[in-house]
mmCIF file of C-alpha atoms in Angstrom:
data_model
loop_
_atom_site.group_PDB
_atom_site.id
_atom_site.type_symbol
_atom_site.label_atom_id
_atom_site.label_comp_id
_atom_site.label_asym_id
_atom_site.label_seq_id
_atom_site.Cartn_x
_atom_site.Cartn_y
_atom_site.Cartn_z
ATOM 1 C CA MET A 1 -0.021 0.020 0.037
ATOM 2 C CA THR A 2 1.268 3.415 -0.984
ATOM 3 C CA CYS A 3 0.168 7.001 -0.813
ATOM 4 C CA ASN A 4 0.912 8.643 -4.049
ATOM 5 C CA PRO A 5 0.918 12.411 -4.553
ATOM 6 C CA ALA A 6 -1.280 14.018 -7.253
ATOM 7 C CA ASP A 7 -0.040 12.882 -10.810
ATOM 8 C CA MET A 8 -0.952 16.198 -12.747
ATOM 9 C CA THR A 9 0.114 14.775 -16.061
ATOM 10 C CA VAL A 10 -3.393 13.056 -16.556
ATOM 11 C CA TRP A 11 -5.002 16.641 -16.323
ATOM 12 C CA THR A 12 -4.622 17.728 -19.815
ATOM 13 C CA GLY A 13 -7.091 19.099 -22.473
ATOM 14 C CA ARG A 14 -8.279 21.950 -24.638
ATOM 15 C CA VAL A 15 -7.627 25.549 -24.000
ATOM 16 C CA ASP A 16 -10.058 28.082 -25.533
ATOM 17 C CA SER A 17 -7.894 31.032 -25.434
ATOM 18 C CA GLU A 18 -9.985 32.763 -28.231
ATOM 19 C CA GLU A 19 -12.807 33.196 -25.847
ATOM 20 C CA THR A 20 -13.528 36.396 -23.911
ATOM 21 C CA GLY A 21 -15.590 34.998 -20.976
ATOM 22 C CA VAL A 22 -14.836 32.210 -18.625
ATOM 23 C CA SER A 23 -13.746 29.247 -20.837
ATOM 24 C CA THR A 24 -11.532 27.261 -18.577
ATOM 25 C CA ARG A 25 -11.814 23.529 -17.949
ATOM 26 C CA TRP A 26 -11.079 21.176 -15.079
ATOM 27 C CA HIS A 27 -7.444 20.669 -16.312
ATOM 28 C CA GLN A 28 -6.885 24.373 -15.956
ATOM 29 C CA GLU A 29 -8.467 24.900 -12.580
ATOM 30 C CA ILE A 30 -7.350 21.864 -10.418
ATOM 31 C CA SER A 31 -4.333 22.085 -8.473
ATOM 32 C CA PRO A 32 -2.266 19.391 -6.602
ATOM 33 C CA LEU A 33 -2.595 19.263 -2.874
ATOM 34 C CA PRO A 34 0.984 19.688 -1.545
ATOM 35 C CA ALA A 35 2.401 16.286 -1.246
ATOM 36 C CA ASP A 36 3.562 16.747 2.368
ATOM 37 C CA THR A 37 0.248 17.941 3.457
ATOM 38 C CA PHE A 38 -0.797 14.570 4.977
ATOM 39 C CA GLU A 39 2.587 13.884 6.521
ATOM 40 C CA ALA A 40 3.043 16.354 9.310
ATOM 41 C CA GLU A 41 1.183 15.401 12.568
ATOM 42 C CA GLY A 42 -1.462 17.988 13.409
ATOM 43 C CA PHE A 43 -0.882 19.807 10.056
ATOM 44 C CA GLU A 44 -3.644 22.059 9.122
ATOM 45 C CA LEU A 45 -4.203 23.633 5.757
ATOM 46 C CA ASP A 46 -3.446 27.361 5.665
ATOM 47 C CA GLY A 47 -5.056 29.681 3.167
ATOM 48 C CA PHE A 48 -7.428 26.981 1.743
ATOM 49 C CA GLU A 49 -10.915 28.254 1.184
ATOM 50 C CA PRO A 50 -13.634 26.156 2.919
ATOM 51 C CA ASP A 51 -15.905 23.833 0.864
ATOM 52 C CA ALA A 52 -13.348 23.501 -1.890
ATOM 53 C CA ILE A 53 -13.559 20.082 -3.797
ATOM 54 C CA ALA A 54 -10.912 17.571 -3.084
ATOM 55 C CA ILE A 55 -10.401 14.689 -5.546
ATOM 56 C CA LEU A 56 -8.914 11.623 -3.777
ATOM 57 C CA GLY A 57 -8.335 8.211 -5.567
ATOM 58 C CA PHE A 58 -8.515 4.862 -4.177
ATOM 59 C CA ALA A 59 -6.566 2.733 -6.579
ATOM 60 C CA CYS A 60 -7.609 -0.662 -5.226
ATOM 61 C CA ASP A 61 -9.441 -3.808 -6.409
ATOM 62 C CA GLU A 62 -8.312 -6.347 -4.042
ATOM 63 C CA GLY A 63 -11.838 -6.495 -2.593
ATOM 64 C CA VAL A 64 -13.177 -7.254 -6.161
ATOM 65 C CA ARG A 65 -10.567 -10.100 -6.444
ATOM 66 C CA ARG A 66 -11.741 -11.579 -3.125
ATOM 67 C CA ASN A 67 -15.325 -11.214 -4.336
ATOM 68 C CA LYS A 68 -14.490 -13.353 -7.429
ATOM 69 C CA GLY A 69 -15.017 -10.358 -9.685
ATOM 70 C CA ARG A 70 -13.192 -8.935 -12.736
ATOM 71 C CA GLN A 71 -10.298 -6.990 -11.708
ATOM 72 C CA GLY A 72 -9.026 -3.785 -13.191
ATOM 73 C CA ALA A 73 -10.846 -1.101 -11.149
ATOM 74 C CA LYS A 74 -7.622 -0.051 -9.396
ATOM 75 C CA GLU A 75 -6.997 1.864 -12.699
ATOM 76 C CA GLY A 76 -10.269 3.750 -12.295
ATOM 77 C CA PRO A 77 -9.109 6.696 -10.558
ATOM 78 C CA ALA A 78 -6.671 7.774 -13.373
ATOM 79 C CA ALA A 79 -9.359 7.058 -16.030
ATOM 80 C CA ILE A 80 -11.852 9.097 -14.340
ATOM 81 C CA ARG A 81 -9.526 12.044 -14.062
ATOM 82 C CA ARG A 82 -8.537 11.954 -17.650
ATOM 83 C CA ALA A 83 -12.246 11.781 -18.607
ATOM 84 C CA LEU A 84 -12.958 14.855 -16.218
ATOM 85 C CA SER A 85 -9.902 16.780 -17.429
ATOM 86 C CA ASN A 86 -11.588 18.379 -20.333
ATOM 87 C CA ALA A 87 -14.975 19.066 -18.897
ATOM 88 C CA ALA A 88 -16.018 22.751 -18.832
ATOM 89 C CA TRP A 89 -15.467 24.460 -15.346
ATOM 90 C CA HIS A 90 -18.384 25.490 -13.716
ATOM 91 C CA LEU A 91 -17.514 25.616 -9.902
ATOM 92 C CA PRO A 92 -17.439 28.774 -7.693
ATOM 93 C CA VAL A 93 -14.698 27.157 -5.637
ATOM 94 C CA LYS A 94 -11.250 25.744 -5.983
ATOM 95 C CA ALA A 95 -10.656 22.072 -6.744
ATOM 96 C CA TRP A 96 -7.660 20.170 -5.387
ATOM 97 C CA ASP A 97 -6.138 16.832 -6.423
ATOM 98 C CA ALA A 98 -5.142 14.958 -3.203
ATOM 99 C CA GLY A 99 -3.450 12.103 -4.911
ATOM 100 C CA ASP A 100 -4.217 8.369 -4.531
ATOM 101 C CA ILE A 101 -4.216 5.527 -1.932
ATOM 102 C CA SER A 102 -2.822 2.689 -3.955
ATOM 103 C CA CYS A 103 -3.101 -1.013 -2.954
ATOM 104 C CA ASP A 104 -0.592 -2.806 -5.115
ATOM 105 C CA ASP A 105 -0.779 -6.119 -2.970
ATOM 106 C CA THR A 106 -3.251 -7.853 -0.780
ATOM 107 C CA SER A 107 -3.168 -5.266 1.931
ATOM 108 C CA MET A 108 -6.635 -4.118 1.438
ATOM 109 C CA GLU A 109 -7.488 -3.277 4.982
ATOM 110 C CA VAL A 110 -4.195 -1.164 5.464
ATOM 111 C CA ALA A 111 -5.351 0.608 2.239
ATOM 112 C CA GLN A 112 -8.942 1.216 3.740
ATOM 113 C CA SER A 113 -7.533 2.456 7.017
ATOM 114 C CA GLU A 114 -5.258 4.940 5.140
ATOM 115 C CA LEU A 115 -8.092 6.068 2.982
ATOM 116 C CA ALA A 116 -10.161 6.646 6.353
ATOM 117 C CA ALA A 117 -7.238 8.801 7.689
ATOM 118 C CA LYS A 118 -7.027 10.925 4.430
ATOM 119 C CA ILE A 119 -10.766 11.482 4.349
ATOM 120 C CA THR A 120 -10.948 12.573 7.878
ATOM 121 C CA PHE A 121 -8.032 14.954 7.343
ATOM 122 C CA LEU A 122 -9.824 16.513 4.427
ATOM 123 C CA LEU A 123 -13.035 16.951 6.251
ATOM 124 C CA ASP A 124 -11.401 18.299 9.334
ATOM 125 C CA ASN A 125 -9.987 21.014 7.059
ATOM 126 C CA GLU A 126 -13.395 21.867 5.692
ATOM 127 C CA LEU A 127 -12.840 20.437 2.172
ATOM 128 C CA LYS A 128 -15.509 18.458 0.321
ATOM 129 C CA PRO A 129 -13.953 15.126 -0.701
ATOM 130 C CA VAL A 130 -15.098 13.134 -3.815
ATOM 131 C CA VAL A 131 -13.317 9.848 -3.805
ATOM 132 C CA LEU A 132 -12.728 7.866 -7.125
ATOM 133 C CA GLY A 133 -12.432 4.093 -6.848
ATOM 134 C CA GLY A 134 -11.517 1.345 -7.121
ATOM 135 C CA GLY A 135 -13.640 -1.468 -6.029
ATOM 136 C CA HIS A 136 -16.576 -0.920 -3.796
ATOM 137 C CA GLU A 137 -14.436 -2.033 -0.764
ATOM 138 C CA ILE A 138 -13.895 1.758 -0.906
ATOM 139 C CA ALA A 139 -17.175 2.154 1.129
ATOM 140 C CA TRP A 140 -15.748 0.688 4.436
ATOM 141 C CA GLY A 141 -12.737 3.019 4.256
ATOM 142 C CA SER A 142 -14.822 5.998 3.329
ATOM 143 C CA TYR A 143 -17.422 5.230 6.219
ATOM 144 C CA GLN A 144 -14.586 4.928 8.567
ATOM 145 C CA GLY A 145 -13.356 8.381 7.627
ATOM 146 C CA VAL A 146 -16.743 9.897 7.956
ATOM 147 C CA ALA A 147 -17.320 8.421 11.372
ATOM 148 C CA GLN A 148 -13.933 9.426 12.691
ATOM 149 C CA HIS A 149 -14.637 13.019 11.557
ATOM 150 C CA ILE A 150 -18.151 13.358 12.772
ATOM 151 C CA TYR A 151 -18.280 11.351 15.984
ATOM 152 C CA ALA A 152 -15.214 13.058 17.183
ATOM 153 C CA LYS A 153 -17.322 16.164 17.708
ATOM 154 C CA GLU A 154 -20.830 14.980 17.723
ATOM 155 C CA LYS A 155 -21.302 11.687 19.642
ATOM 156 C CA SER A 156 -25.130 11.450 18.885
ATOM 157 C CA ALA A 157 -25.070 12.538 15.301
ATOM 158 C CA ARG A 158 -27.150 10.458 12.859
ATOM 159 C CA ILE A 159 -25.349 9.412 9.747
ATOM 160 C CA GLY A 160 -27.115 7.922 6.743
ATOM 161 C CA ILE A 161 -25.820 6.075 3.696
ATOM 162 C CA VAL A 162 -27.466 6.209 0.314
ATOM 163 C CA ASN A 163 -25.827 3.749 -2.150
ATOM 164 C CA LEU A 164 -26.724 3.458 -5.852
ATOM 165 C CA ASP A 165 -25.946 -0.012 -6.526
ATOM 166 C CA ALA A 166 -27.225 -3.228 -8.199
ATOM 167 C CA HIS A 167 -25.992 -4.979 -5.241
ATOM 168 C CA LEU A 168 -26.775 -4.680 -1.575
ATOM 169 C CA ASP A 169 -23.176 -5.385 -0.562
ATOM 170 C CA LEU A 170 -24.275 -7.062 2.681
ATOM 171 C CA ARG A 171 -22.411 -10.317 2.409
ATOM 172 C CA ASN A 172 -20.983 -11.819 5.661
ATOM 173 C CA PRO A 173 -17.333 -10.495 6.180
ATOM 174 C CA ASP A 174 -16.317 -13.073 8.815
ATOM 175 C CA ILE A 175 -14.292 -15.116 6.535
ATOM 176 C CA GLN A 176 -12.784 -12.409 4.420
ATOM 177 C CA PRO A 177 -13.994 -8.915 3.762
ATOM 178 C CA SER A 178 -14.331 -7.978 0.110
ATOM 179 C CA SER A 179 -16.139 -5.494 -2.272
ATOM 180 C CA GLY A 180 -19.365 -7.399 -1.330
ATOM 181 C CA THR A 181 -19.249 -6.838 2.272
ATOM 182 C CA PRO A 182 -18.680 -3.194 3.173
ATOM 183 C CA PHE A 183 -22.208 -2.207 4.350
ATOM 184 C CA ARG A 184 -22.438 -5.475 6.491
ATOM 185 C CA GLN A 185 -19.063 -4.294 8.091
ATOM 186 C CA ILE A 186 -20.513 -0.810 8.684
ATOM 187 C CA ALA A 187 -23.646 -2.464 10.288
ATOM 188 C CA GLN A 188 -21.471 -4.501 12.563
ATOM 189 C CA TRP A 189 -19.364 -1.399 13.573
ATOM 190 C CA CYS A 190 -22.602 0.549 14.101
ATOM 191 C CA HIS A 191 -24.022 -2.140 16.393
ATOM 192 C CA ALA A 192 -20.792 -2.511 18.417
ATOM 193 C CA ASN A 193 -20.585 1.245 18.816
ATOM 194 C CA ASN A 194 -24.209 1.948 19.744
ATOM 195 C CA LYS A 195 -24.767 3.848 16.525
ATOM 196 C CA GLU A 196 -27.866 3.667 14.176
ATOM 197 C CA PHE A 197 -27.396 1.777 10.895
ATOM 198 C CA ASN A 198 -29.230 4.007 8.396
ATOM 199 C CA TYR A 199 -28.735 2.378 4.943
ATOM 200 C CA TYR A 200 -30.835 2.999 1.687
ATOM 201 C CA CYS A 201 -29.747 1.129 -1.433
ATOM 202 C CA ILE A 202 -31.146 2.358 -4.793
ATOM 203 C CA GLY A 203 -31.166 0.492 -8.134
ATOM 204 C CA VAL A 204 -31.009 -3.036 -6.589
ATOM 205 C CA ASN A 205 -30.937 -6.014 -9.026
ATOM 206 C CA GLU A 206 -33.147 -8.590 -7.485
ATOM 207 C CA THR A 207 -31.491 -11.365 -9.527
ATOM 208 C CA ALA A 208 -28.139 -10.452 -8.323
ATOM 209 C CA ASN A 209 -28.817 -10.630 -4.687
ATOM 210 C CA THR A 210 -29.908 -13.889 -2.825
ATOM 211 C CA GLN A 211 -32.899 -14.323 -0.582
ATOM 212 C CA ALA A 212 -30.448 -14.352 2.466
ATOM 213 C CA LEU A 213 -29.146 -10.997 1.705
ATOM 214 C CA PHE A 214 -32.597 -9.538 1.456
ATOM 215 C CA GLU A 215 -33.772 -11.248 4.675
ATOM 216 C CA PHE A 216 -30.572 -9.847 6.515
ATOM 217 C CA ALA A 217 -31.309 -6.303 4.967
ATOM 218 C CA HIS A 218 -34.924 -6.523 6.331
ATOM 219 C CA GLU A 219 -33.766 -7.642 9.764
ATOM 220 C CA GLN A 220 -31.386 -4.679 9.759
ATOM 221 C CA GLY A 221 -34.082 -2.111 8.774
ATOM 222 C CA VAL A 222 -32.363 -1.480 5.408
ATOM 223 C CA LYS A 223 -34.355 0.482 2.879
ATOM 224 C CA TRP A 224 -34.060 -0.601 -0.799
ATOM 225 C CA ARG A 225 -35.489 0.223 -4.352
ATOM 226 C CA LEU A 226 -35.318 -2.187 -7.124
ATOM 227 C CA ASP A 227 -33.933 -1.266 -10.427
ATOM 228 C CA ARG A 228 -37.307 -1.800 -12.112
ATOM 229 C CA ASP A 229 -38.613 0.890 -9.807
ATOM 230 C CA CYS A 230 -36.046 3.513 -10.887
ATOM 231 C CA LYS A 231 -37.617 4.751 -14.093
ATOM 232 C CA ALA A 232 -38.047 8.412 -15.052
ATOM 233 C CA THR A 233 -41.726 8.012 -14.232
ATOM 234 C CA ASP A 234 -40.660 6.899 -10.660
ATOM 235 C CA LEU A 235 -38.701 10.156 -9.781
ATOM 236 C CA GLU A 236 -41.333 11.794 -7.705
ATOM 237 C CA ALA A 237 -41.823 8.695 -5.562
ATOM 238 C CA ILE A 238 -38.019 8.434 -5.063
ATOM 239 C CA ARG A 239 -38.005 12.035 -4.188
ATOM 240 C CA GLN A 240 -40.524 11.496 -1.568
ATOM 241 C CA ASP A 241 -38.958 8.380 -0.361
ATOM 242 C CA ILE A 242 -35.662 10.326 0.015
ATOM 243 C CA LYS A 243 -37.431 13.221 1.828
ATOM 244 C CA ASP A 244 -38.680 10.616 4.396
ATOM 245 C CA TYR A 245 -35.306 9.006 4.807
ATOM 246 C CA LEU A 246 -33.292 12.334 5.256
ATOM 247 C CA ALA A 247 -35.898 13.516 7.960
ATOM 248 C CA GLU A 248 -34.103 11.278 10.486
ATOM 249 C CA LEU A 249 -30.473 12.246 9.628
ATOM 250 C CA ASP A 250 -28.048 14.876 10.260
ATOM 251 C CA TYR A 251 -25.278 13.792 7.798
ATOM 252 C CA LEU A 252 -25.307 11.789 4.605
ATOM 253 C CA TYR A 253 -22.515 9.735 2.897
ATOM 254 C CA LEU A 254 -23.429 9.071 -0.782
ATOM 255 C CA THR A 255 -21.788 6.185 -2.669
ATOM 256 C CA ILE A 256 -22.320 5.151 -6.170
ATOM 257 C CA CYS A 257 -21.380 1.839 -7.783
ATOM 258 C CA LEU A 258 -21.297 2.300 -11.411
ATOM 259 C CA ASP A 259 -22.769 -1.048 -11.880
ATOM 260 C CA ALA A 260 -26.088 0.397 -10.967
ATOM 261 C CA PHE A 261 -26.211 1.925 -14.427
ATOM 262 C CA SER A 262 -27.141 0.012 -17.610
ATOM 263 C CA VAL A 263 -24.278 -1.753 -19.529
ATOM 264 C CA ALA A 264 -25.217 0.495 -22.373
ATOM 265 C CA VAL A 265 -23.650 3.500 -20.500
ATOM 266 C CA ALA A 266 -21.260 1.583 -18.064
ATOM 267 C CA PRO A 267 -19.862 -1.457 -19.581
ATOM 268 C CA GLY A 268 -16.548 -1.094 -17.722
ATOM 269 C CA VAL A 269 -17.527 -2.619 -14.493
ATOM 270 C CA SER A 270 -16.880 -6.017 -12.895
ATOM 271 C CA ALA A 271 -20.677 -7.078 -12.916
ATOM 272 C CA PRO A 272 -22.534 -5.243 -15.823
ATOM 273 C CA SER A 273 -26.238 -4.683 -15.440
ATOM 274 C CA VAL A 274 -28.451 -5.416 -18.420
ATOM 275 C CA MET A 275 -31.436 -3.703 -16.788
ATOM 276 C CA GLY A 276 -29.600 -0.992 -14.794
ATOM 277 C CA LEU A 277 -30.346 2.825 -14.753
ATOM 278 C CA ASP A 278 -30.197 4.961 -17.834
ATOM 279 C CA ALA A 279 -27.688 7.662 -17.593
ATOM 280 C CA VAL A 280 -30.150 10.629 -17.449
ATOM 281 C CA THR A 281 -32.386 9.135 -14.762
ATOM 282 C CA GLY A 282 -29.407 7.977 -12.721
ATOM 283 C CA CYS A 283 -27.962 11.459 -12.679
ATOM 284 C CA GLU A 284 -31.340 12.898 -11.896
ATOM 285 C CA ILE A 285 -31.696 10.640 -8.795
ATOM 286 C CA ILE A 286 -28.365 11.667 -7.604
ATOM 287 C CA ARG A 287 -29.179 15.320 -8.166
ATOM 288 C CA LEU A 288 -32.417 15.024 -6.235
ATOM 289 C CA ILE A 289 -30.733 13.315 -3.317
ATOM 290 C CA LEU A 290 -28.280 16.163 -3.138
ATOM 291 C CA GLN A 291 -30.896 18.788 -3.477
ATOM 292 C CA GLU A 292 -33.156 17.198 -0.939
ATOM 293 C CA ALA A 293 -30.301 16.873 1.423
ATOM 294 C CA ALA A 294 -29.698 20.657 1.103
ATOM 295 C CA ALA A 295 -33.296 21.457 1.597
ATOM 296 C CA ALA A 296 -33.471 19.346 4.817
ATOM 297 C CA ASN A 297 -30.255 20.877 6.061
ATOM 298 C CA VAL A 298 -28.598 17.366 6.030
ATOM 299 C CA GLN A 299 -24.929 17.692 5.160
ATOM 300 C CA VAL A 300 -23.505 15.549 2.331
ATOM 301 C CA VAL A 301 -20.202 14.913 4.037
ATOM 302 C CA LEU A 302 -18.691 12.649 1.418
ATOM 303 C CA THR A 303 -19.288 11.177 -1.966
ATOM 304 C CA ASP A 304 -17.432 8.197 -3.650
ATOM 305 C CA ILE A 305 -17.781 6.492 -6.987
ATOM 306 C CA ALA A 306 -16.822 2.771 -7.310
ATOM 307 C CA GLU A 307 -16.074 -0.010 -9.811
ATOM 308 C CA CYS A 308 -14.849 1.989 -12.765
ATOM 309 C CA ASN A 309 -12.834 -0.652 -14.699
ATOM 310 C CA PRO A 310 -10.919 0.794 -17.805
ATOM 311 C CA LEU A 311 -9.689 -2.554 -18.751
ATOM 312 C CA LEU A 312 -13.333 -3.482 -19.584
ATOM 313 C CA ASP A 313 -14.538 -0.070 -20.834
ATOM 314 C CA GLU A 314 -15.583 0.414 -24.417
ATOM 315 C CA ASP A 315 -14.915 3.798 -25.701
ATOM 316 C CA GLN A 316 -14.246 4.888 -22.079
ATOM 317 C CA ARG A 317 -17.919 5.127 -21.761
ATOM 318 C CA THR A 318 -17.893 4.228 -18.044
ATOM 319 C CA ALA A 319 -15.184 6.606 -17.169
ATOM 320 C CA LYS A 320 -16.975 9.415 -19.083
ATOM 321 C CA LEU A 321 -20.058 8.629 -17.117
ATOM 322 C CA ALA A 322 -18.189 8.691 -13.771
ATOM 323 C CA ALA A 323 -16.688 12.057 -14.882
ATOM 324 C CA ARG A 324 -19.969 13.508 -15.551
ATOM 325 C CA LEU A 325 -21.119 12.421 -12.211
ATOM 326 C CA VAL A 326 -18.246 14.029 -10.416
ATOM 327 C CA ALA A 327 -18.707 17.292 -12.264
ATOM 328 C CA GLU A 328 -22.502 17.244 -11.531
ATOM 329 C CA ILE A 329 -21.887 16.220 -7.923
ATOM 330 C CA SER A 330 -19.319 18.983 -7.436
ATOM 331 C CA GLN A 331 -21.624 21.563 -8.732
ATOM 332 C CA GLU A 332 -24.354 20.585 -6.274
ATOM 333 C CA LEU A 333 -22.111 20.364 -3.488
ATOM 334 C CA THR A 334 -20.766 23.796 -4.000
ATOM 335 C CA ARG A 335 -24.030 25.407 -5.200
ATOM 336 C CA ALA A 336 -24.490 27.062 -1.689
ATOM 337 C CA THR A 337 -21.119 28.752 -1.924
ATOM 338 C CA ASP A 338 -21.928 30.433 -5.261
#
């Protein structure tokens, strides 16, 4: 496991110097977070504006290997950055590239702990992390970072998790944690620490989850919505469900597995979804989650995107989808600062 500083060579693209208005793109606006930022104990960022976006990579797919999936998602963070690089800039705040947590061996748990520490640091310094995966084992590290940040100051805070995913990812981790176990690990941690486990999974493929997983989800009070109930005509019902869910929360962690989307727009994932979400509807669901959270004064403390596998990606469609999601999410997260 290694902590790599930002590789700014991936941030390249068009320069529209002939325009008179604001015509910059992400590659022109994003800057590397200083490499020694995370090294000094007690270090605090000086002169960084609050609420700036911080892109952090989790280059790991050991959890996918353990889950008997198709590997390659460790290359996802770089692929998403390349796809995002040429996107037009529409943010009112700065964006930083905080580099990657890279797992080049089987030390997944070490990488997850390091990811948690980096997320906690970014949150403690009032930045808005958007984490790029990597397998969905990212979720265990992400949640640890969120919990460390929030519960250090608010012991009774209510944290919720919304997951866009074809899979519940509630497999039993007792034999070996993997990309299929993170939310059960979170449930176990919550029970052990007397915290509520508030989990809502949207876009679930019934045929990709066993009866045992649904029974466990029911026992734990998990909310879910099947993929067939995530059409454009279902958006108002989803909005109401989100409103009801957020009413019980103070903070929200939003995690997106790209296999929730149809294989037509997301072929580069370990387990493609034939009947997954279309791109427009999926983006709209994410937007309404963020908008309803803002309306309910529920802070979206962290967002991550998992399972982008460029080795399986035709025409970089999955990376381009992920990049669009990063751009859209970043705009929604920073809208209040505009």
